[in-house]
């Protein structure tokens, strides 16, 4: 998608002119309203000590919510070694943590469905609501894409469909709201083979969690995570290791999100008509940056390949020169050695011939005496 800066600024100015006359009075958030949760709502208890990291809950979540199939199939457990988080197409993940004793600890991560949700507190158009059954649900038709919910969530759960130019939405775990409203179990709870996930009334689950801790003090940490964190959540955890060692925040305190955010957020004026134009521009700019980054990356790869090829050719040429010089030196040494051996043989042959010549010569004295004897005989 291409959009010029001039066109974007022009559209933004037109939107400002069209909306400032009447939208400001309606654009302030309703975040100054404090919500204390629904009494008797349901929740999920996640017993971390029972989780075996089978990823069946991920598979069920994918199927129930009609999400795209992952690149790595659900029966491939190698992904557990990575520190994953939820995103626009993945509502829940299971991560593995190395703890004492050698056995890994597996933890499921998803929206915790706070009793007083930070996302709902931050949303000035009330796109997020907490329903009596327990889930925090999202109304896409109300959302203006401000993404305050993503900033407000202390668990960093809401994700945004940046890849959709005209119909982006905020996504997160729904606690299978359509199913639980009908009295059915959430998909992840129903499929769990080890009952590491239990669904029921929150107060009763808290009692169950505390009974397990009291009965097996050596197995569990004496704390139910989610009982009071951020005012309490509808996803409760019990664990055999400290929660901070399995990727969970222990610095949140017990105050709910509305207590912490209602004042500042209610004082921020939002011009609703600006958001579609602004998001379109932001998306176009981000796509342009991605395109430039890809081009720069391709250029860098090409330059690196060219440099490596040149360096390789230089090294090959140097190696060939070295081998040629070594070969010439070896040949010269062999020739020199052969010439030296031939010269030595020639010297030895000359010396031998000289000795033989000396041995064949007759002495002068013997020849003279023979002549005188002959004369005497005459």
mmCIF file of C-alpha atoms in Angstrom:
data_model
loop_
_atom_site.group_PDB
_atom_site.id
_atom_site.type_symbol
_atom_site.label_atom_id
_atom_site.label_comp_id
_atom_site.label_asym_id
_atom_site.label_seq_id
_atom_site.Cartn_x
_atom_site.Cartn_y
_atom_site.Cartn_z
ATOM 1 C CA UNK A 1 0.000 0.000 0.000
ATOM 2 C CA UNK A 2 1.494 3.350 -1.043
ATOM 3 C CA UNK A 3 0.520 6.725 0.377
ATOM 4 C CA UNK A 4 2.365 10.007 0.025
ATOM 5 C CA UNK A 5 3.189 12.179 2.979
ATOM 6 C CA UNK A 6 1.211 15.049 1.447
ATOM 7 C CA UNK A 7 -1.866 12.866 1.001
ATOM 8 C CA UNK A 8 -1.599 11.548 4.543
ATOM 9 C CA UNK A 9 -1.271 15.024 6.075
ATOM 10 C CA UNK A 10 -4.122 16.306 3.934
ATOM 11 C CA UNK A 11 -6.386 13.483 5.054
ATOM 12 C CA UNK A 12 -5.392 14.079 8.655
ATOM 13 C CA UNK A 13 -6.234 17.777 8.391
ATOM 14 C CA UNK A 14 -9.605 17.014 6.827
ATOM 15 C CA UNK A 15 -10.384 14.574 9.613
ATOM 16 C CA UNK A 16 -9.490 17.145 12.253
ATOM 17 C CA UNK A 17 -11.810 19.681 10.690
ATOM 18 C CA UNK A 18 -14.648 17.213 10.435
ATOM 19 C CA UNK A 19 -14.441 15.874 13.962
ATOM 20 C CA UNK A 20 -13.373 18.651 16.310
ATOM 21 C CA UNK A 21 -16.773 20.368 16.218
ATOM 22 C CA UNK A 22 -18.718 17.607 17.913
ATOM 23 C CA UNK A 23 -16.548 14.635 18.715
ATOM 24 C CA UNK A 24 -14.552 16.042 21.596
ATOM 25 C CA UNK A 25 -17.441 16.007 24.006
ATOM 26 C CA UNK A 26 -18.072 12.318 23.322
ATOM 27 C CA UNK A 27 -14.476 11.188 23.006
ATOM 28 C CA UNK A 28 -13.449 11.175 26.629
ATOM 29 C CA UNK A 29 -13.092 7.694 28.025
ATOM 30 C CA UNK A 30 -15.351 6.137 30.537
ATOM 31 C CA UNK A 31 -12.272 4.945 32.369
ATOM 32 C CA UNK A 32 -13.162 6.859 35.520
ATOM 33 C CA UNK A 33 -15.763 4.203 36.313
ATOM 34 C CA UNK A 34 -14.564 1.597 38.814
ATOM 35 C CA UNK A 35 -15.751 -1.965 38.232
ATOM 36 C CA UNK A 36 -15.396 -4.554 40.991
ATOM 37 C CA UNK A 37 -16.036 -7.685 38.960
ATOM 38 C CA UNK A 38 -18.979 -10.079 38.831
ATOM 39 C CA UNK A 39 -19.637 -12.051 42.045
ATOM 40 C CA UNK A 40 -19.763 -15.794 41.455
ATOM 41 C CA UNK A 41 -17.994 -15.639 38.099
ATOM 42 C CA UNK A 42 -16.056 -18.618 36.816
ATOM 43 C CA UNK A 43 -12.331 -19.099 36.400
ATOM 44 C CA UNK A 44 -9.634 -21.611 35.438
ATOM 45 C CA UNK A 45 -7.139 -23.134 37.859
ATOM 46 C CA UNK A 46 -3.820 -24.047 36.234
ATOM 47 C CA UNK A 47 -1.835 -26.532 38.333
ATOM 48 C CA UNK A 48 1.639 -26.073 36.882
ATOM 49 C CA UNK A 49 2.939 -29.232 38.578
ATOM 50 C CA UNK A 50 0.597 -31.366 36.468
ATOM 51 C CA UNK A 51 1.338 -29.850 33.061
ATOM 52 C CA UNK A 52 3.348 -32.158 30.758
ATOM 53 C CA UNK A 53 3.862 -29.696 27.884
ATOM 54 C CA UNK A 54 1.862 -31.711 25.336
ATOM 55 C CA UNK A 55 0.552 -28.578 23.547
ATOM 56 C CA UNK A 56 -2.941 -30.098 23.302
ATOM 57 C CA UNK A 57 -4.366 -26.891 24.784
ATOM 58 C CA UNK A 58 -2.730 -24.877 21.985
ATOM 59 C CA UNK A 59 -4.274 -27.173 19.401
ATOM 60 C CA UNK A 60 -7.752 -26.917 20.958
ATOM 61 C CA UNK A 61 -7.500 -23.124 21.173
ATOM 62 C CA UNK A 62 -6.505 -22.948 17.529
ATOM 63 C CA UNK A 63 -9.455 -25.100 16.483
ATOM 64 C CA UNK A 64 -12.123 -23.434 18.642
ATOM 65 C CA UNK A 65 -11.122 -19.934 17.552
ATOM 66 C CA UNK A 66 -10.590 -20.832 13.865
ATOM 67 C CA UNK A 67 -7.022 -19.541 13.893
ATOM 68 C CA UNK A 68 -4.465 -20.102 11.107
ATOM 69 C CA UNK A 69 -2.473 -23.308 11.369
ATOM 70 C CA UNK A 70 1.018 -22.738 12.774
ATOM 71 C CA UNK A 71 4.149 -23.301 10.709
ATOM 72 C CA UNK A 72 5.364 -25.813 13.314
ATOM 73 C CA UNK A 73 2.764 -28.537 13.973
ATOM 74 C CA UNK A 74 1.378 -29.013 17.463
ATOM 75 C CA UNK A 75 2.997 -32.437 17.890
ATOM 76 C CA UNK A 76 6.446 -30.858 17.492
ATOM 77 C CA UNK A 77 7.498 -30.178 21.078
ATOM 78 C CA UNK A 78 10.847 -28.609 20.196
ATOM 79 C CA UNK A 79 9.201 -25.162 20.271
ATOM 80 C CA UNK A 80 8.765 -25.518 24.031
ATOM 81 C CA UNK A 81 12.447 -24.697 24.434
ATOM 82 C CA UNK A 82 11.816 -21.229 22.972
ATOM 83 C CA UNK A 83 10.419 -18.395 25.066
ATOM 84 C CA UNK A 84 7.208 -17.736 23.135
ATOM 85 C CA UNK A 85 4.421 -15.245 23.675
ATOM 86 C CA UNK A 86 0.935 -14.847 22.293
ATOM 87 C CA UNK A 87 0.321 -12.856 19.119
ATOM 88 C CA UNK A 88 -2.461 -11.959 16.688
ATOM 89 C CA UNK A 89 -2.871 -15.570 15.502
ATOM 90 C CA UNK A 90 -1.846 -17.420 18.670
ATOM 91 C CA UNK A 91 -4.039 -16.977 21.748
ATOM 92 C CA UNK A 92 -2.157 -19.340 24.076
ATOM 93 C CA UNK A 93 1.337 -20.817 24.319
ATOM 94 C CA UNK A 94 3.097 -23.307 26.572
ATOM 95 C CA UNK A 95 6.684 -22.573 27.570
ATOM 96 C CA UNK A 96 9.268 -24.768 29.241
ATOM 97 C CA UNK A 97 11.414 -23.532 32.140
ATOM 98 C CA UNK A 98 14.504 -25.218 33.552
ATOM 99 C CA UNK A 99 14.128 -25.614 37.312
ATOM 100 C CA UNK A 100 15.848 -27.497 40.110
ATOM 101 C CA UNK A 101 15.658 -31.269 39.994
ATOM 102 C CA UNK A 102 16.211 -31.646 36.259
ATOM 103 C CA UNK A 103 12.554 -31.943 35.284
ATOM 104 C CA UNK A 104 11.344 -28.960 33.215
ATOM 105 C CA UNK A 105 8.349 -26.951 34.375
ATOM 106 C CA UNK A 106 5.693 -26.231 31.752
ATOM 107 C CA UNK A 107 3.482 -23.157 31.994
ATOM 108 C CA UNK A 108 0.530 -22.140 29.846
ATOM 109 C CA UNK A 109 0.232 -18.449 29.036
ATOM 110 C CA UNK A 110 -2.868 -16.611 27.813
ATOM 111 C CA UNK A 111 -5.132 -13.715 28.815
ATOM 112 C CA UNK A 112 -5.678 -13.869 32.580
ATOM 113 C CA UNK A 113 -9.175 -12.317 32.333
ATOM 114 C CA UNK A 114 -8.761 -9.891 35.224
ATOM 115 C CA UNK A 115 -11.697 -9.243 37.530
ATOM 116 C CA UNK A 116 -11.182 -5.539 36.841
ATOM 117 C CA UNK A 117 -9.462 -5.622 33.434
ATOM 118 C CA UNK A 118 -6.814 -3.067 32.568
ATOM 119 C CA UNK A 119 -7.797 -3.327 28.896
ATOM 120 C CA UNK A 120 -11.411 -2.423 29.690
ATOM 121 C CA UNK A 121 -10.291 0.390 31.971
ATOM 122 C CA UNK A 122 -8.102 1.864 29.219
ATOM 123 C CA UNK A 123 -10.676 1.491 26.412
ATOM 124 C CA UNK A 124 -12.562 4.773 25.987
ATOM 125 C CA UNK A 125 -15.105 3.209 23.589
ATOM 126 C CA UNK A 126 -15.807 0.200 25.820
ATOM 127 C CA UNK A 127 -14.690 -2.370 23.249
ATOM 128 C CA UNK A 128 -13.629 -4.635 26.145
ATOM 129 C CA UNK A 129 -16.074 -5.843 28.789
ATOM 130 C CA UNK A 130 -16.033 -8.401 31.597
ATOM 131 C CA UNK A 131 -19.055 -10.695 31.344
ATOM 132 C CA UNK A 132 -20.624 -12.523 34.316
ATOM 133 C CA UNK A 133 -19.365 -15.922 33.178
ATOM 134 C CA UNK A 134 -15.747 -14.795 33.642
ATOM 135 C CA UNK A 135 -14.260 -13.984 30.206
ATOM 136 C CA UNK A 136 -13.133 -10.530 29.159
ATOM 137 C CA UNK A 137 -14.624 -10.171 25.671
ATOM 138 C CA UNK A 138 -13.860 -7.807 22.788
ATOM 139 C CA UNK A 139 -16.316 -6.029 20.477
ATOM 140 C CA UNK A 140 -14.576 -5.438 17.168
ATOM 141 C CA UNK A 141 -17.314 -3.101 15.916
ATOM 142 C CA UNK A 142 -16.556 -0.582 18.689
ATOM 143 C CA UNK A 143 -12.776 -0.674 18.497
ATOM 144 C CA UNK A 144 -11.050 2.347 16.922
ATOM 145 C CA UNK A 145 -7.573 0.815 16.947
ATOM 146 C CA UNK A 146 -6.010 3.091 19.564
ATOM 147 C CA UNK A 147 -4.269 0.097 21.164
ATOM 148 C CA UNK A 148 -4.391 1.602 24.658
ATOM 149 C CA UNK A 149 -5.368 -1.884 25.811
ATOM 150 C CA UNK A 150 -1.990 -3.218 24.681
ATOM 151 C CA UNK A 151 -0.181 -0.574 26.703
ATOM 152 C CA UNK A 152 -2.390 -0.969 29.771
ATOM 153 C CA UNK A 153 -2.268 -4.770 30.098
ATOM 154 C CA UNK A 154 0.309 -5.699 32.753
ATOM 155 C CA UNK A 155 0.594 -9.205 31.292
ATOM 156 C CA UNK A 156 1.339 -7.963 27.723
ATOM 157 C CA UNK A 157 -1.411 -10.047 26.155
ATOM 158 C CA UNK A 158 -3.542 -8.079 23.634
ATOM 159 C CA UNK A 159 -2.088 -8.244 20.118
ATOM 160 C CA UNK A 160 -2.886 -6.241 16.997
ATOM 161 C CA UNK A 161 -3.410 -7.431 13.429
ATOM 162 C CA UNK A 162 -0.865 -5.152 11.802
ATOM 163 C CA UNK A 163 -0.957 -7.253 8.646
ATOM 164 C CA UNK A 164 -4.558 -6.209 7.922
ATOM 165 C CA UNK A 165 -4.615 -2.769 6.326
ATOM 166 C CA UNK A 166 -8.319 -1.932 6.509
ATOM 167 C CA UNK A 167 -9.860 -4.322 9.048
ATOM 168 C CA UNK A 168 -7.306 -4.764 11.856
ATOM 169 C CA UNK A 169 -8.513 -6.011 15.212
ATOM 170 C CA UNK A 170 -7.141 -6.531 18.688
ATOM 171 C CA UNK A 171 -6.901 -10.240 19.488
ATOM 172 C CA UNK A 172 -6.430 -12.287 22.644
ATOM 173 C CA UNK A 173 -7.691 -15.386 24.451
ATOM 174 C CA UNK A 174 -11.496 -15.295 24.773
ATOM 175 C CA UNK A 175 -11.733 -18.002 27.448
ATOM 176 C CA UNK A 176 -13.948 -19.611 24.794
ATOM 177 C CA UNK A 177 -16.748 -17.198 25.744
ATOM 178 C CA UNK A 178 -19.280 -18.622 23.236
ATOM 179 C CA UNK A 179 -18.816 -22.058 24.817
ATOM 180 C CA UNK A 180 -18.874 -21.072 28.489
ATOM 181 C CA UNK A 181 -21.986 -18.944 27.964
ATOM 182 C CA UNK A 182 -23.676 -22.176 26.853
ATOM 183 C CA UNK A 183 -22.403 -23.962 29.958
ATOM 184 C CA UNK A 184 -19.607 -25.815 28.157
ATOM 185 C CA UNK A 185 -15.929 -26.047 29.030
ATOM 186 C CA UNK A 186 -13.228 -23.926 27.401
ATOM 187 C CA UNK A 187 -11.447 -25.883 24.682
ATOM 188 C CA UNK A 188 -8.099 -26.005 26.495
ATOM 189 C CA UNK A 189 -9.691 -27.264 29.721
ATOM 190 C CA UNK A 190 -11.702 -29.959 27.992
ATOM 191 C CA UNK A 191 -8.744 -31.400 26.075
ATOM 192 C CA UNK A 192 -6.142 -31.352 28.890
ATOM 193 C CA UNK A 193 -5.140 -35.019 29.464
ATOM 194 C CA UNK A 194 -3.679 -34.484 32.964
ATOM 195 C CA UNK A 195 -6.321 -32.152 34.448
ATOM 196 C CA UNK A 196 -3.705 -29.444 34.779
ATOM 197 C CA UNK A 197 -6.566 -27.087 33.884
ATOM 198 C CA UNK A 198 -9.806 -27.034 35.887
ATOM 199 C CA UNK A 199 -12.782 -24.769 35.143
ATOM 200 C CA UNK A 200 -15.402 -23.739 37.676
ATOM 201 C CA UNK A 201 -16.608 -21.069 40.080
ATOM 202 C CA UNK A 202 -13.680 -18.897 41.083
ATOM 203 C CA UNK A 203 -14.291 -19.014 44.822
ATOM 204 C CA UNK A 204 -14.487 -22.809 44.771
ATOM 205 C CA UNK A 205 -11.303 -23.073 42.695
ATOM 206 C CA UNK A 206 -9.496 -20.870 45.195
ATOM 207 C CA UNK A 207 -10.585 -23.254 47.935
ATOM 208 C CA UNK A 208 -9.366 -26.247 45.911
ATOM 209 C CA UNK A 209 -6.021 -24.550 45.276
ATOM 210 C CA UNK A 210 -5.476 -23.765 48.946
ATOM 211 C CA UNK A 211 -6.449 -27.307 49.955
ATOM 212 C CA UNK A 212 -3.812 -28.739 47.600
ATOM 213 C CA UNK A 213 -1.187 -26.388 48.989
ATOM 214 C CA UNK A 214 -2.074 -27.304 52.564
ATOM 215 C CA UNK A 215 -2.159 -31.042 51.811
ATOM 216 C CA UNK A 216 1.122 -31.082 49.869
ATOM 217 C CA UNK A 217 3.265 -28.263 51.325
ATOM 218 C CA UNK A 218 6.424 -29.818 49.883
ATOM 219 C CA UNK A 219 4.956 -29.813 46.379
ATOM 220 C CA UNK A 220 3.562 -26.282 46.140
ATOM 221 C CA UNK A 221 4.619 -22.719 46.816
ATOM 222 C CA UNK A 222 2.258 -21.236 49.425
ATOM 223 C CA UNK A 223 0.642 -18.763 47.060
ATOM 224 C CA UNK A 224 -2.237 -18.780 44.552
ATOM 225 C CA UNK A 225 -1.171 -16.520 41.723
ATOM 226 C CA UNK A 226 -4.114 -14.463 40.485
ATOM 227 C CA UNK A 227 -6.016 -14.419 43.756
ATOM 228 C CA UNK A 228 -5.100 -10.789 44.398
ATOM 229 C CA UNK A 229 -2.645 -9.742 41.652
ATOM 230 C CA UNK A 230 -3.984 -6.587 39.942
ATOM 231 C CA UNK A 231 -7.177 -6.912 41.935
ATOM 232 C CA UNK A 232 -7.554 -10.616 41.062
ATOM 233 C CA UNK A 233 -7.858 -12.597 37.836
ATOM 234 C CA UNK A 234 -10.046 -15.351 36.446
ATOM 235 C CA UNK A 235 -6.975 -17.429 35.664
ATOM 236 C CA UNK A 236 -5.402 -18.876 38.802
ATOM 237 C CA UNK A 237 -2.036 -20.619 39.147
ATOM 238 C CA UNK A 238 -0.415 -22.894 41.703
ATOM 239 C CA UNK A 239 3.194 -23.958 41.274
ATOM 240 C CA UNK A 240 6.008 -25.924 42.810
ATOM 241 C CA UNK A 241 8.608 -23.242 42.025
ATOM 242 C CA UNK A 242 8.582 -19.471 42.594
ATOM 243 C CA UNK A 243 6.442 -17.762 39.984
ATOM 244 C CA UNK A 244 9.161 -15.338 38.967
ATOM 245 C CA UNK A 245 11.224 -18.332 37.806
ATOM 246 C CA UNK A 246 8.518 -19.390 35.367
ATOM 247 C CA UNK A 247 8.119 -16.047 33.643
ATOM 248 C CA UNK A 248 5.400 -14.488 35.787
ATOM 249 C CA UNK A 249 5.475 -11.005 37.266
ATOM 250 C CA UNK A 250 5.478 -10.693 41.037
ATOM 251 C CA UNK A 251 5.724 -6.921 41.153
ATOM 252 C CA UNK A 252 2.145 -6.059 40.222
ATOM 253 C CA UNK A 253 0.695 -5.505 43.669
ATOM 254 C CA UNK A 254 -2.952 -5.987 44.568
ATOM 255 C CA UNK A 255 -4.497 -2.771 43.286
ATOM 256 C CA UNK A 256 -6.765 -3.165 40.281
ATOM 257 C CA UNK A 257 -6.121 -1.406 36.972
ATOM 258 C CA UNK A 258 -8.971 1.137 37.331
ATOM 259 C CA UNK A 259 -7.486 2.337 40.610
ATOM 260 C CA UNK A 260 -4.156 2.930 38.892
ATOM 261 C CA UNK A 261 -5.273 4.287 35.507
ATOM 262 C CA UNK A 262 -8.721 5.851 35.776
ATOM 263 C CA UNK A 263 -7.514 9.355 36.631
ATOM 264 C CA UNK A 264 -4.850 9.805 33.927
ATOM 265 C CA UNK A 265 -6.844 8.067 31.189
ATOM 266 C CA UNK A 266 -10.049 9.980 31.822
ATOM 267 C CA UNK A 267 -8.167 13.258 31.329
ATOM 268 C CA UNK A 268 -6.932 12.356 27.824
ATOM 269 C CA UNK A 269 -9.189 13.713 25.034
ATOM 270 C CA UNK A 270 -9.517 11.388 22.031
ATOM 271 C CA UNK A 271 -10.707 12.571 18.634
ATOM 272 C CA UNK A 272 -12.375 9.424 17.347
ATOM 273 C CA UNK A 273 -12.474 10.482 13.704
ATOM 274 C CA UNK A 274 -8.692 10.769 13.525
ATOM 275 C CA UNK A 275 -7.905 7.162 14.274
ATOM 276 C CA UNK A 276 -8.768 5.523 10.912
ATOM 277 C CA UNK A 277 -6.710 8.088 9.013
ATOM 278 C CA UNK A 278 -3.845 7.986 11.472
ATOM 279 C CA UNK A 279 -3.725 4.202 11.524
ATOM 280 C CA UNK A 280 -3.796 4.079 7.728
ATOM 281 C CA UNK A 281 -0.874 6.479 7.602
ATOM 282 C CA UNK A 282 1.038 4.652 10.308
ATOM 283 C CA UNK A 283 0.469 1.350 8.545
ATOM 284 C CA UNK A 284 1.629 2.782 5.202
ATOM 285 C CA UNK A 285 4.716 4.298 6.796
ATOM 286 C CA UNK A 286 5.527 1.058 8.596
ATOM 287 C CA UNK A 287 5.143 -0.927 5.364
ATOM 288 C CA UNK A 288 7.432 1.526 3.573
ATOM 289 C CA UNK A 289 10.003 1.106 6.339
ATOM 290 C CA UNK A 290 9.723 -2.660 5.986
ATOM 291 C CA UNK A 291 10.239 -2.376 2.223
ATOM 292 C CA UNK A 292 13.285 -0.144 2.673
ATOM 293 C CA UNK A 293 14.637 -2.508 5.325
ATOM 294 C CA UNK A 294 14.198 -5.474 2.981
ATOM 295 C CA UNK A 295 15.942 -3.616 0.158
ATOM 296 C CA UNK A 296 18.795 -2.583 2.443
ATOM 297 C CA UNK A 297 19.081 -6.135 3.702
ATOM 298 C CA UNK A 298 19.176 -7.516 0.144
ATOM 299 C CA UNK A 299 21.807 -4.948 -0.812
ATOM 300 C CA UNK A 300 23.869 -5.800 2.259
ATOM 301 C CA UNK A 301 23.644 -9.507 1.427
ATOM 302 C CA UNK A 302 24.692 -8.829 -2.174
ATOM 303 C CA UNK A 303 27.629 -6.669 -1.070
ATOM 304 C CA UNK A 304 28.688 -9.312 1.421
ATOM 305 C CA UNK A 305 28.522 -12.035 -1.233
ATOM 306 C CA UNK A 306 30.545 -9.887 -3.648
ATOM 307 C CA UNK A 307 33.137 -9.139 -0.974
ATOM 308 C CA UNK A 308 33.407 -12.787 0.060
ATOM 309 C CA UNK A 309 33.716 -13.888 -3.582
ATOM 310 C CA UNK A 310 36.481 -11.332 -4.183
ATOM 311 C CA UNK A 311 38.307 -12.376 -1.028
ATOM 312 C CA UNK A 312 37.966 -16.034 -1.978
ATOM 313 C CA UNK A 313 39.333 -15.381 -5.480
ATOM 314 C CA UNK A 314 42.252 -13.401 -4.013
ATOM 315 C CA UNK A 315 43.017 -16.260 -1.631
ATOM 316 C CA UNK A 316 42.842 -18.806 -4.464
ATOM 317 C CA UNK A 317 45.172 -16.704 -6.617
ATOM 318 C CA UNK A 318 47.627 -16.335 -3.739
ATOM 319 C CA UNK A 319 47.443 -20.072 -3.083
ATOM 320 C CA UNK A 320 48.082 -20.858 -6.754
ATOM 321 C CA UNK A 321 51.068 -18.495 -6.806
ATOM 322 C CA UNK A 322 52.403 -20.100 -3.651
ATOM 323 C CA UNK A 323 51.991 -23.608 -5.058
ATOM 324 C CA UNK A 324 53.632 -22.554 -8.347
ATOM 325 C CA UNK A 325 56.605 -21.064 -6.506
ATOM 326 C CA UNK A 326 56.898 -24.126 -4.289
ATOM 327 C CA UNK A 327 56.766 -26.365 -7.371
ATOM 328 C CA UNK A 328 59.445 -24.327 -9.178
ATOM 329 C CA UNK A 329 61.625 -24.370 -6.076
ATOM 330 C CA UNK A 330 61.187 -28.141 -5.729
ATOM 331 C CA UNK A 331 62.105 -28.688 -9.413
ATOM 332 C CA UNK A 332 65.160 -26.441 -9.112
ATOM 333 C CA UNK A 333 66.266 -28.331 -6.007
ATOM 334 C CA UNK A 334 65.870 -31.670 -7.772
ATOM 335 C CA UNK A 335 67.840 -30.425 -10.813
ATOM 336 C CA UNK A 336 70.537 -29.076 -8.547
ATOM 337 C CA UNK A 337 70.665 -32.363 -6.670
ATOM 338 C CA UNK A 338 70.863 -34.361 -9.920
ATOM 339 C CA UNK A 339 73.640 -32.150 -11.283
ATOM 340 C CA UNK A 340 75.555 -32.517 -8.041
ATOM 341 C CA UNK A 341 75.225 -36.295 -8.183
ATOM 342 C CA UNK A 342 76.381 -36.359 -11.854
ATOM 343 C CA UNK A 343 79.358 -34.125 -11.039
ATOM 344 C CA UNK A 344 80.294 -36.415 -8.162
ATOM 345 C CA UNK A 345 80.052 -39.467 -10.418
ATOM 346 C CA UNK A 346 82.230 -37.726 -13.032
ATOM 347 C CA UNK A 347 84.858 -36.886 -10.443
ATOM 348 C CA UNK A 348 84.862 -40.470 -9.188
ATOM 349 C CA UNK A 349 85.198 -41.798 -12.768
ATOM 350 C CA UNK A 350 88.080 -39.441 -13.536
ATOM 351 C CA UNK A 351 89.910 -40.439 -10.390
ATOM 352 C CA UNK A 352 89.497 -44.131 -11.208
ATOM 353 C CA UNK A 353 90.753 -43.673 -14.780
ATOM 354 C CA UNK A 354 93.779 -41.821 -13.513
ATOM 355 C CA UNK A 355 94.639 -44.639 -11.144
ATOM 356 C CA UNK A 356 94.286 -47.239 -13.899
ATOM 357 C CA UNK A 357 96.531 -45.194 -16.213
ATOM 358 C CA UNK A 358 99.258 -45.060 -13.585
ATOM 359 C CA UNK A 359 99.153 -48.800 -13.033
ATOM 360 C CA UNK A 360 99.627 -49.545 -16.766
ATOM 361 C CA UNK A 361 102.913 -47.492 -17.192
ATOM 362 C CA UNK A 362 106.426 -49.520 -17.391
ATOM 363 C CA UNK A 363 109.353 -48.214 -15.234
ATOM 364 C CA UNK A 364 112.394 -46.636 -17.218
ATOM 365 C CA UNK A 365 115.081 -48.676 -15.406
ATOM 366 C CA UNK A 366 113.869 -52.021 -16.636
ATOM 367 C CA UNK A 367 114.033 -51.003 -20.301
ATOM 368 C CA UNK A 368 117.711 -49.767 -20.071
ATOM 369 C CA UNK A 369 119.142 -52.914 -18.511
ATOM 370 C CA UNK A 370 117.659 -55.080 -21.199
ATOM 371 C CA UNK A 371 119.430 -53.152 -23.920
ATOM 372 C CA UNK A 372 122.853 -53.429 -22.278
ATOM 373 C CA UNK A 373 122.512 -57.151 -21.850
ATOM 374 C CA UNK A 374 121.884 -57.580 -25.525
ATOM 375 C CA UNK A 375 124.946 -55.613 -26.440
ATOM 376 C CA UNK A 376 127.063 -57.795 -24.187
ATOM 377 C CA UNK A 377 125.820 -60.924 -25.839
ATOM 378 C CA UNK A 378 126.897 -59.659 -29.216
#
